[in-house]
Amino acid sequence: MKTKQPLVRRIIIAFTLMTLIVSGGFSLGIVGIVHFIEEHLVTQHMAEELDSILQKDLAQGLPPRLDAKTRLYASHIPGYEIPANFIGLEEGFVEIVDETGDYYLFILDTPQQRFILVQEQAEFEARENALFNVVFAGFILSGLVAWLLGWMMARTVIAPLARLAQQVRHHGQLHTLAPNLAPDYPDDEVGHVATAFDETLGQLRSSLERERFFTSDVSHELRTPLMIIASSAELLETAELNEREHRQLDRIKRASAEISELVETFLLLARANTKQNPLSGNATLEEVAHEQAKRWAPRFADQGLNFRLIVEEPNDMLFHGGFLSTVMSNLIRNALHYTAKGEIRLLLSANGFRVEDSGQGVPSAQQDDIFKPFVRGSEAQGEGLGLGLSLVKRICAHQGWEVRMYSLPTEGSCFEVTLS
């Protein structure tokens, strides 16, 4: 599993763990060596001392010469009887630590009897415990020192990378006059990352610039023919037309108004910067909804569909009318394309609005891609390029709104827009 810890913390943890493993290995080695020396050297010393007592003292009928911390016991020598707590022990070296004290025992069995040489080890045990305490303290201290050194090293090593990350997060890097980052770094791994970032950012700047120029140029060039179409339609209204011709003229006027609205939206998206202050609001949600209901009512009537505008909760906040109108219009048009019969509902709430339809719905396999450009559902009716929902998603991201799509429990789909 990939870790999500900060890089500095990972370096500190790795450095500290490495030190703890190494120092722990040395500590365990010291403890093992002490026990090895304790068992083998003490065994050898006591065996030599017991042999000396048997050969030089007891063999000549002399009492054993022992220091104050050493005692001798024998199974068949009067005055040297073996204590009860030492009976039953195996031959060889034995270490005993109990409430009576700490002892080393060396047991020797001969054909005639058993000899036990006992040495008090309280002083040795105290020194051994002191040594173990020092080793443990050194282990803890090495861990703390490793953490401190790891922190200092990480801060020093990561400083260029942290500075690069801070510069990358800086919003001004998208500006065309922002300086490149690579000249501030040496020709190492961090410098290579800075160079790659500069190259990628340059490509992104060029792409954004081309998009702004293309959108603004196309929108600007479309304004003149749209004005001609709109003025021509106004002149036609003054002429004597029959009912069929009036319907055709209304369609021309609606199409011209829709294109003009899209042109204005594209211009605003091309000129606006999402990091700047949001555009001031000039329309309420209900105003835009009633305008859209009036605009789309004839289209629904022509196709035999029922359209309902339902105000669930009031919302008096002001929003950008052009953007909100475009979003709502594209969602209503999308519902119209996916609904062959039944009704379409536009529901207003305190947080936004929903567009619900009674159509076939969008298959679950296509729901993740429905907001991508040039993607249309398999059940879509009428003409279209699949750009409407993509535009909705882009406007919502630009304004800080949220749009999501889900299937209704009975039938149809729901597109919900949360307005901030």
Coordinates of C-alpha atoms in Angstrom, one line a residue, residues 43-55 117:
T43 CA 32.2 -22.2 34.2
Q44 CA 35.9 -22.6 33.3
H45 CA 37.0 -20.6 36.4
M46 CA 34.8 -22.5 38.8
A47 CA 35.8 -25.9 37.3
E48 CA 39.5 -25.0 37.8
E49 CA 38.9 -23.8 41.3
L50 CA 36.9 -27.0 42.3
D51 CA 39.6 -29.2 40.8
S52 CA 42.2 -27.3 42.8
I53 CA 40.2 -27.8 46.0
L54 CA 39.8 -31.5 45.3
Q55 CA 43.5 -32.1 44.4
L117 CA 30.9 -25.2 44.4

